[in-house]
XYZ file of C-alpha atoms in Angstrom:
526
model
C 54.503 -187.533 -110.364
C 51.880 -187.286 -107.466
C 49.656 -183.925 -107.775
C 48.054 -181.628 -104.948
C 44.476 -181.009 -105.219
C 43.742 -177.462 -106.291
C 40.467 -175.193 -106.098
C 39.662 -171.665 -106.081
C 37.086 -171.346 -103.484
C 38.290 -172.793 -100.156
C 40.032 -176.104 -99.168
C 40.694 -177.948 -95.912
C 43.118 -180.911 -95.240
C 42.716 -182.947 -92.311
C 44.032 -186.478 -91.118
C 40.881 -188.066 -91.070
C 38.230 -187.872 -94.192
C 35.333 -187.089 -92.283
C 37.074 -184.280 -90.421
C 37.807 -182.906 -94.094
C 34.533 -183.263 -94.906
C 33.001 -181.484 -92.137
C 35.312 -178.613 -92.541
C 34.394 -178.441 -96.347
C 30.912 -178.514 -95.713
C 31.169 -175.244 -93.316
C 32.891 -173.576 -96.326
C 30.244 -174.438 -98.696
C 27.945 -173.098 -95.902
C 29.141 -169.630 -96.122
C 31.549 -169.907 -93.060
C 35.446 -168.755 -93.034
C 38.426 -170.698 -92.555
C 38.480 -170.513 -88.677
C 34.630 -171.893 -88.518
C 35.642 -174.918 -90.823
C 38.753 -175.278 -88.645
C 36.925 -175.822 -85.328
C 34.598 -178.158 -87.387
C 37.321 -180.115 -88.333
C 38.897 -180.045 -84.733
C 35.396 -181.372 -83.150
C 35.099 -183.898 -85.685
C 38.416 -185.167 -84.935
C 37.925 -185.299 -81.192
C 35.212 -187.755 -82.102
C 36.410 -189.874 -85.103
C 40.223 -189.708 -84.063
C 39.956 -190.126 -80.192
C 43.087 -191.983 -79.887
C 44.967 -188.790 -80.907
C 43.101 -186.033 -79.707
C 40.243 -184.535 -77.669
C 38.333 -181.845 -76.467
C 39.921 -182.746 -72.863
C 43.423 -181.491 -74.420
C 45.371 -178.209 -75.625
C 45.349 -176.574 -78.791
C 47.389 -173.808 -80.631
C 46.399 -171.973 -83.653
C 47.744 -169.415 -86.565
C 45.617 -167.595 -88.702
C 46.866 -165.568 -91.302
C 44.437 -162.729 -92.132
C 43.603 -161.359 -95.703
C 45.399 -157.945 -94.608
C 48.746 -159.488 -94.063
C 48.403 -160.022 -89.971
C 49.403 -163.383 -88.645
C 47.567 -164.087 -85.380
C 48.345 -166.573 -82.643
C 45.907 -168.464 -80.008
C 47.436 -170.589 -77.449
C 44.912 -172.829 -75.911
C 47.311 -174.196 -73.520
C 46.155 -175.227 -69.981
C 47.999 -174.614 -66.938
C 48.846 -177.192 -63.837
C 46.271 -177.590 -61.102
C 46.847 -175.340 -58.075
C 46.914 -178.592 -56.145
C 49.756 -179.572 -58.552
C 53.040 -179.472 -56.795
C 55.637 -181.471 -55.399
C 53.528 -182.575 -52.185
C 51.096 -184.324 -54.413
C 53.839 -186.315 -56.027
C 56.034 -187.260 -52.935
C 57.529 -190.470 -53.194
C 57.602 -190.149 -57.047
C 60.509 -189.768 -58.885
C 58.304 -188.377 -62.093
C 54.921 -187.817 -63.056
C 53.120 -190.919 -64.206
C 52.065 -190.949 -67.806
C 48.881 -192.319 -67.147
C 46.029 -192.157 -64.753
C 44.759 -189.329 -62.366
C 48.024 -187.750 -61.453
C 49.061 -187.467 -65.081
C 45.506 -185.419 -65.365
C 47.074 -182.508 -63.912
C 46.261 -179.736 -66.097
C 43.539 -177.496 -67.555
C 42.406 -178.402 -70.842
C 42.739 -175.339 -73.066
C 41.360 -176.758 -76.744
C 38.025 -175.418 -76.220
C 39.230 -171.894 -75.257
C 41.105 -171.910 -78.271
C 38.098 -172.541 -80.497
C 36.329 -169.779 -78.883
C 38.998 -167.442 -79.253
C 39.382 -168.118 -82.996
C 35.601 -167.607 -83.734
C 35.857 -164.252 -81.920
C 38.891 -163.284 -83.817
C 37.619 -163.954 -87.250
C 34.058 -162.728 -86.330
C 32.246 -165.736 -87.128
C 28.804 -165.667 -88.246
C 27.615 -169.685 -88.305
C 25.931 -170.783 -84.929
C 27.844 -173.293 -82.656
C 25.266 -175.987 -83.327
C 25.874 -175.966 -87.172
C 29.967 -175.908 -86.543
C 29.399 -179.022 -84.096
C 27.014 -180.414 -85.929
C 28.912 -183.394 -87.839
C 31.029 -184.139 -84.531
C 27.519 -184.612 -82.896
C 26.427 -186.947 -85.663
C 29.665 -189.087 -85.440
C 29.480 -189.543 -81.904
C 26.045 -190.643 -81.925
C 25.440 -192.507 -85.156
C 29.023 -194.323 -84.705
C 32.032 -194.154 -86.611
C 34.150 -197.021 -88.129
C 37.379 -197.564 -86.469
C 40.509 -196.913 -88.420
C 43.199 -199.322 -88.772
C 45.434 -197.152 -86.545
C 42.951 -196.510 -84.107
C 42.407 -200.044 -83.622
C 45.885 -200.783 -83.363
C 47.120 -198.175 -80.684
C 43.837 -199.214 -78.442
C 45.197 -202.614 -78.534
C 48.405 -202.096 -78.049
C 47.816 -199.505 -74.970
C 44.737 -201.420 -73.685
C 46.568 -203.128 -70.765
C 47.722 -199.633 -69.602
C 44.523 -197.892 -70.569
C 41.801 -200.390 -69.175
C 42.916 -200.173 -65.582
C 42.498 -196.722 -65.431
C 39.248 -195.013 -63.236
C 36.570 -193.910 -65.610
C 34.965 -194.925 -68.958
C 37.956 -196.117 -71.407
C 37.365 -199.770 -71.079
C 33.474 -199.289 -71.390
C 33.759 -197.113 -74.739
C 37.128 -198.614 -76.420
C 36.754 -202.304 -75.275
C 32.653 -202.131 -74.854
C 32.573 -206.164 -75.195
C 35.554 -206.892 -73.191
C 37.935 -206.812 -76.041
C 39.578 -204.306 -78.290
C 37.758 -202.675 -81.057
C 38.951 -203.934 -84.539
C 39.067 -202.177 -87.942
C 35.942 -201.411 -89.209
C 33.751 -201.719 -86.155
C 31.153 -199.220 -85.134
C 32.663 -196.595 -82.242
C 29.749 -195.020 -80.580
C 30.310 -192.045 -77.857
C 26.741 -190.854 -76.646
C 28.291 -189.144 -73.880
C 30.682 -187.070 -75.901
C 27.841 -186.298 -78.371
C 25.588 -185.028 -75.421
C 28.678 -183.125 -73.990
C 29.052 -181.586 -77.574
C 25.436 -180.810 -77.620
C 25.713 -178.606 -74.496
C 28.575 -176.621 -75.540
C 26.484 -176.020 -78.592
C 23.622 -174.962 -76.304
C 25.400 -173.217 -73.697
C 28.422 -171.997 -75.587
C 32.379 -172.763 -75.569
C 32.673 -170.878 -72.226
C 30.684 -173.316 -70.751
C 33.456 -175.799 -70.579
C 35.196 -173.377 -67.844
C 32.655 -171.764 -65.995
C 28.981 -172.841 -65.422
C 26.821 -176.127 -64.972
C 29.086 -178.057 -67.878
C 32.195 -176.858 -66.140
C 30.908 -178.006 -62.504
C 30.244 -181.594 -63.953
C 33.666 -181.878 -65.529
C 35.084 -181.058 -62.292
C 33.210 -182.998 -60.496
C 34.047 -186.126 -62.721
C 37.816 -185.193 -62.213
C 37.501 -185.113 -58.783
C 35.711 -188.373 -58.357
C 38.453 -189.920 -60.477
C 41.359 -188.517 -58.428
C 42.458 -185.499 -60.351
C 43.895 -182.634 -58.874
C 42.236 -180.352 -61.459
C 39.208 -178.168 -59.886
C 36.628 -176.109 -60.700
C 38.421 -173.107 -59.483
C 41.194 -174.370 -61.775
C 38.915 -174.517 -64.780
C 37.501 -170.913 -64.298
C 40.824 -169.262 -63.640
C 41.890 -170.422 -67.186
C 42.291 -167.834 -70.057
C 43.506 -168.354 -73.505
C 46.332 -166.178 -74.986
C 46.680 -164.354 -77.960
C 50.419 -164.044 -78.318
C 52.741 -162.373 -81.126
C 53.776 -165.648 -82.854
C 57.247 -166.358 -83.458
C 58.930 -165.558 -87.161
C 61.912 -165.889 -88.882
C 63.356 -164.531 -92.126
C 64.756 -166.675 -94.702
C 65.285 -166.442 -98.375
C 62.043 -165.931 -100.025
C 59.708 -166.138 -97.050
C 58.964 -165.270 -93.575
C 58.002 -168.254 -91.419
C 55.806 -168.279 -88.441
C 55.029 -170.414 -85.599
C 53.902 -170.743 -82.126
C 55.513 -169.044 -78.784
C 56.711 -171.077 -75.945
C 55.762 -173.478 -74.317
C 55.749 -174.956 -77.549
C 58.650 -176.046 -79.527
C 57.863 -173.604 -82.292
C 61.203 -172.051 -81.540
C 62.942 -175.107 -82.497
C 60.895 -175.474 -85.655
C 61.958 -171.935 -86.973
C 65.567 -172.565 -85.850
C 66.112 -175.687 -87.831
C 64.824 -174.021 -91.179
C 67.006 -170.957 -90.390
C 69.746 -172.838 -89.807
C 69.435 -174.976 -92.819
C 68.960 -171.796 -94.933
C 72.797 -170.838 -94.346
C 73.987 -174.355 -95.529
C 74.674 -175.682 -98.932
C 71.217 -177.485 -100.029
C 72.740 -180.170 -102.743
C 70.058 -182.304 -104.450
C 66.554 -182.964 -102.696
C 67.131 -185.585 -100.486
C 70.728 -186.038 -101.137
C 73.055 -186.298 -98.588
C 73.495 -182.500 -97.701
C 69.768 -181.905 -97.618
C 69.222 -184.920 -95.044
C 72.281 -184.368 -93.189
C 72.005 -180.706 -93.069
C 68.713 -181.003 -91.690
C 69.502 -183.159 -89.249
C 72.231 -181.359 -87.877
C 70.084 -178.172 -87.601
C 67.621 -180.380 -85.721
C 70.534 -181.084 -83.329
C 71.557 -177.407 -82.701
C 67.846 -176.478 -82.420
C 66.920 -179.241 -80.132
C 69.753 -178.120 -77.702
C 68.199 -174.558 -77.586
C 64.984 -176.056 -77.033
C 65.662 -178.602 -74.252
C 67.574 -176.011 -72.455
C 65.287 -173.090 -72.389
C 61.726 -173.568 -74.076
C 59.054 -173.725 -71.630
C 56.562 -171.631 -69.940
C 57.312 -167.882 -70.898
C 57.172 -167.024 -67.468
C 60.287 -168.809 -66.492
C 62.144 -168.669 -69.549
C 65.634 -166.832 -69.598
C 66.079 -166.236 -73.173
C 63.937 -164.272 -75.440
C 63.016 -166.539 -78.568
C 62.089 -164.044 -80.807
C 65.290 -162.125 -80.102
C 67.385 -165.217 -80.770
C 65.382 -165.527 -84.005
C 66.483 -161.879 -84.966
C 70.187 -162.377 -84.202
C 71.872 -163.097 -87.400
C 75.072 -163.510 -85.689
C 74.003 -165.668 -83.457
C 72.182 -167.579 -86.023
C 75.308 -167.589 -88.086
C 77.601 -168.909 -85.476
C 74.719 -171.904 -84.466
C 75.131 -172.805 -88.337
C 78.893 -172.842 -88.063
C 78.747 -175.113 -85.494
C 77.239 -177.954 -88.105
C 80.015 -180.144 -89.434
C 79.012 -180.340 -93.340
C 80.571 -184.068 -93.422
C 79.975 -185.160 -89.805
C 77.294 -185.808 -87.426
C 77.143 -184.385 -83.858
C 77.107 -187.020 -81.411
C 73.825 -188.002 -80.106
C 71.270 -188.663 -78.491
C 69.721 -185.912 -76.240
C 66.573 -186.974 -74.251
C 63.651 -187.095 -76.628
C 59.842 -185.971 -76.264
C 57.003 -188.185 -77.081
C 53.609 -187.216 -78.024
C 50.968 -187.637 -80.665
C 48.581 -184.970 -81.884
C 46.514 -183.796 -85.147
C 47.336 -181.171 -87.420
C 44.889 -179.669 -89.760
C 44.133 -176.546 -91.779
C 41.798 -174.564 -93.750
C 41.625 -171.610 -96.179
C 38.677 -169.845 -97.441
C 38.006 -167.450 -100.541
C 38.478 -164.179 -98.476
C 42.190 -165.141 -98.282
C 42.295 -166.525 -94.671
C 44.360 -169.596 -94.112
C 44.587 -171.395 -90.645
C 47.307 -173.800 -89.474
C 46.006 -175.489 -86.043
C 46.692 -178.572 -83.919
C 45.563 -180.113 -81.090
C 46.551 -183.053 -78.771
C 46.092 -185.228 -75.618
C 50.085 -185.595 -75.798
C 49.861 -189.718 -75.463
C 47.517 -191.862 -77.068
C 44.257 -191.435 -75.182
C 46.261 -188.857 -73.043
C 45.908 -189.748 -69.358
C 43.690 -192.760 -70.066
C 40.727 -190.940 -68.013
C 37.371 -190.782 -69.947
C 35.147 -188.513 -67.264
C 32.176 -190.637 -66.675
C 29.453 -187.805 -67.185
C 30.750 -186.371 -70.266
C 32.556 -188.957 -72.444
C 35.792 -186.342 -72.334
C 39.146 -188.100 -72.554
C 41.435 -185.947 -70.256
C 45.061 -184.943 -71.566
C 48.408 -185.922 -69.901
C 50.306 -182.872 -70.816
C 51.389 -182.265 -67.659
C 52.984 -185.637 -67.565
C 56.084 -183.693 -69.132
C 56.670 -181.763 -66.142
C 59.869 -182.775 -63.886
C 59.621 -183.259 -60.427
C 61.932 -180.463 -59.381
C 62.215 -177.567 -57.192
C 63.215 -175.530 -60.149
C 64.779 -175.213 -63.644
C 63.839 -176.218 -67.164
C 59.830 -177.509 -66.892
C 59.745 -178.268 -63.424
C 56.222 -178.745 -62.011
C 54.524 -175.479 -59.996
C 50.902 -174.900 -59.922
C 49.449 -173.122 -62.809
C 52.608 -173.279 -64.736
C 52.336 -174.257 -68.535
C 53.900 -177.564 -69.257
C 55.864 -177.709 -72.376
C 54.607 -178.549 -75.568
C 55.784 -180.510 -78.735
C 52.651 -178.932 -80.379
C 53.392 -176.271 -82.709
C 51.454 -175.289 -86.163
C 53.334 -173.458 -89.029
C 52.816 -170.960 -91.636
C 54.885 -169.014 -94.033
C 54.154 -166.153 -96.162
C 56.278 -166.153 -99.380
C 57.808 -162.938 -100.631
C 55.626 -163.536 -104.211
C 52.542 -163.779 -102.074
C 52.001 -167.487 -101.610
C 50.830 -168.362 -97.846
C 51.252 -171.755 -96.627
C 50.004 -173.598 -93.615
C 51.653 -176.899 -92.921
C 52.233 -179.331 -89.873
C 51.903 -183.024 -88.527
C 51.723 -185.036 -85.598
C 54.660 -187.018 -84.330
C 56.327 -185.418 -80.882
C 60.049 -185.205 -81.691
C 59.178 -185.511 -85.486
C 57.068 -182.435 -85.573
C 59.830 -179.950 -86.520
C 61.488 -182.345 -88.381
C 58.552 -183.261 -90.771
C 57.854 -179.801 -91.239
C 61.367 -178.840 -92.231
C 61.513 -181.757 -94.708
C 58.207 -180.852 -96.466
C 59.087 -177.035 -96.204
C 62.123 -177.417 -97.727
C 61.209 -179.758 -100.597
C 58.330 -177.488 -101.826
C 60.190 -174.282 -100.821
C 63.710 -174.821 -101.598
C 63.671 -177.561 -104.039
C 60.417 -176.828 -106.162
C 58.790 -180.311 -105.386
C 55.145 -180.580 -105.806
C 53.154 -180.280 -102.415
C 51.804 -183.707 -102.282
C 54.943 -185.367 -103.443
C 56.813 -183.356 -100.987
C 54.701 -185.038 -98.120
C 54.426 -188.464 -99.919
C 58.196 -188.868 -100.342
C 60.242 -190.763 -97.725
C 60.864 -188.974 -94.247
C 63.354 -189.475 -91.478
C 63.182 -188.787 -87.707
C 65.907 -188.120 -85.250
C 64.957 -189.243 -81.822
C 61.843 -190.881 -80.139
C 58.356 -190.816 -81.040
C 55.383 -192.821 -80.191
C 56.629 -194.295 -77.091
C 59.921 -195.589 -78.845
C 62.978 -195.749 -76.565
C 65.457 -195.713 -79.634
C 67.286 -192.288 -80.386
C 68.693 -193.411 -83.566
C 68.223 -191.615 -86.987
C 65.060 -193.582 -88.395
C 64.656 -193.569 -91.892
C 61.896 -195.021 -94.615
C 63.169 -197.410 -96.753
C 62.453 -195.583 -99.773
C 65.485 -193.390 -100.037
C 68.299 -194.062 -102.498
C 70.500 -196.943 -100.758
C 73.496 -194.756 -101.192
C 71.905 -192.159 -99.047
C 71.978 -194.565 -95.882
C 75.948 -195.341 -96.726
C 76.584 -191.827 -96.911
C 74.870 -190.693 -93.269
C 76.419 -194.080 -91.780
C 79.957 -192.979 -92.839
C 79.049 -189.368 -91.494
C 78.414 -190.920 -88.213
C 74.665 -191.045 -87.722
C 73.066 -193.997 -86.247
C 70.789 -195.130 -89.166
C 67.708 -197.393 -88.632
C 65.796 -198.264 -91.610
C 61.801 -198.311 -90.979
C 59.181 -199.795 -93.234
C 57.744 -197.672 -95.957
C 55.040 -194.964 -94.999
C 55.102 -195.744 -91.316
C 52.946 -193.918 -89.233
C 56.130 -193.244 -86.961
C 56.777 -190.453 -89.218
C 53.610 -188.713 -88.426
C 50.570 -187.467 -90.381
C 51.249 -184.486 -92.459
C 49.421 -181.753 -94.340
C 49.333 -178.671 -96.026
C 47.571 -175.948 -97.983
C 49.075 -173.064 -100.120
C 46.983 -170.169 -100.825
C 48.288 -168.530 -104.284
C 48.109 -164.925 -104.914
C 45.788 -165.219 -107.520
C 43.394 -167.041 -105.211
C 44.072 -170.674 -106.548
C 44.335 -173.162 -103.502
C 46.738 -175.964 -103.122
C 46.475 -178.596 -100.700
C 47.957 -182.226 -99.855
C 47.155 -184.990 -97.179
C 49.528 -187.621 -95.721
C 49.246 -191.363 -97.342
C 50.126 -192.674 -93.818
C 47.156 -191.179 -92.549
C 43.600 -191.379 -92.898
C 42.923 -188.221 -94.117
C 42.156 -186.269 -97.117
C 41.974 -182.759 -98.791
C 38.538 -181.148 -99.401
C 37.976 -178.515 -101.801
C 35.461 -176.746 -103.862
């Protein structure tokens, strides 16, 4: 039996062990869970550069000790110049390059909002200290990072900026264990510590960032950076048996994540990881994705109220009624790509944080700014080049996001933060680990370690099959195929299934945490 880590004073979990250690050190120095999460986020931007950057977007849920759940949306909008004319002659926004770097990066604004909301006391210099150290001194490249850099090198090294100089410094891909140094990024993090996080958007640092973006051909300007504002929406919530679930508002797919579990709550459960469990969640995923892919995007352009849908028991009953307990709904629908980092923290005051940040594709747009070492996201590559409709490109419009942090308050007083990377797989993995833990009573670490599945695409794959790790009971594969699922088996512990993590705060003040053996992560506690 695999067991979770337990502690009494505080806990963090992250997909890289150095980031987890950075967060734990903040808790030990008297910082709160939000301060620890900022330290984790900054360190991940250094040690996991293929997955995240300060040039991306980020979203937070914070469960406060008094019962409130606060949401922070650090999502940047499209540049003022990012309109259809800019992409004349193209059928889609490019996945890489200057025209893919068409949105403001909102991650830093999310950090600042979290620190303000939780009345943080530690200085920025302390919160960013470990990230600065690792960027200056260097960090050993992970196997996953080396593999991704090698695989994506042909399309990234030809992009303008410093990608090849940093990630192929000797004219070849970095290999596992080799030291990666990022002195320019270290200097930028030090400027943020000295000048304040707001300097990313206004002031000398912002001017330098804008000049770099302009030199590389991005449409994002200093005015776009200055216009950016973090948002503090009321998080989405859904009631299920024994718990209230929370997730992020649009433009994220948080609605889909909540719908999957709300629909599954209405189905027969069967045995853990048996046909009813896996088939039920896969079919609930299809129903949720049909809503997501029709309606979810920038809230200013949406035609439905997502919270109203989650509160409409009759509508949810009808959606669940469309799920055949024995047959698979014909699929596919278009999939969503994306890679990211989820991480969490909990402190002795009772605060629990679920956070996620990303550059969308591995290394984002591929643009690494020559003056700052920042890798800029390509989140705006998800926009459609259309005059109107779902996720159509418009200046300052927020792009659809696969990112979504999850959180739950149980009726018995437990608070759970959980999430994963993996684009299309994020809501599916959330549903797998939450249902195993909450509905079937499986140990938290085992819930994450057990084999997982993925309907649709992630990590650049074109296949939209139902992919399962090959550690399930073979009878399950046969039953799923007989029900009409296009089953595809993947190796055990494949990173295709994402890097999940979770923290649970129990009402007696105990903490329980787990991390994913598919990642380079760790749970750190004291």
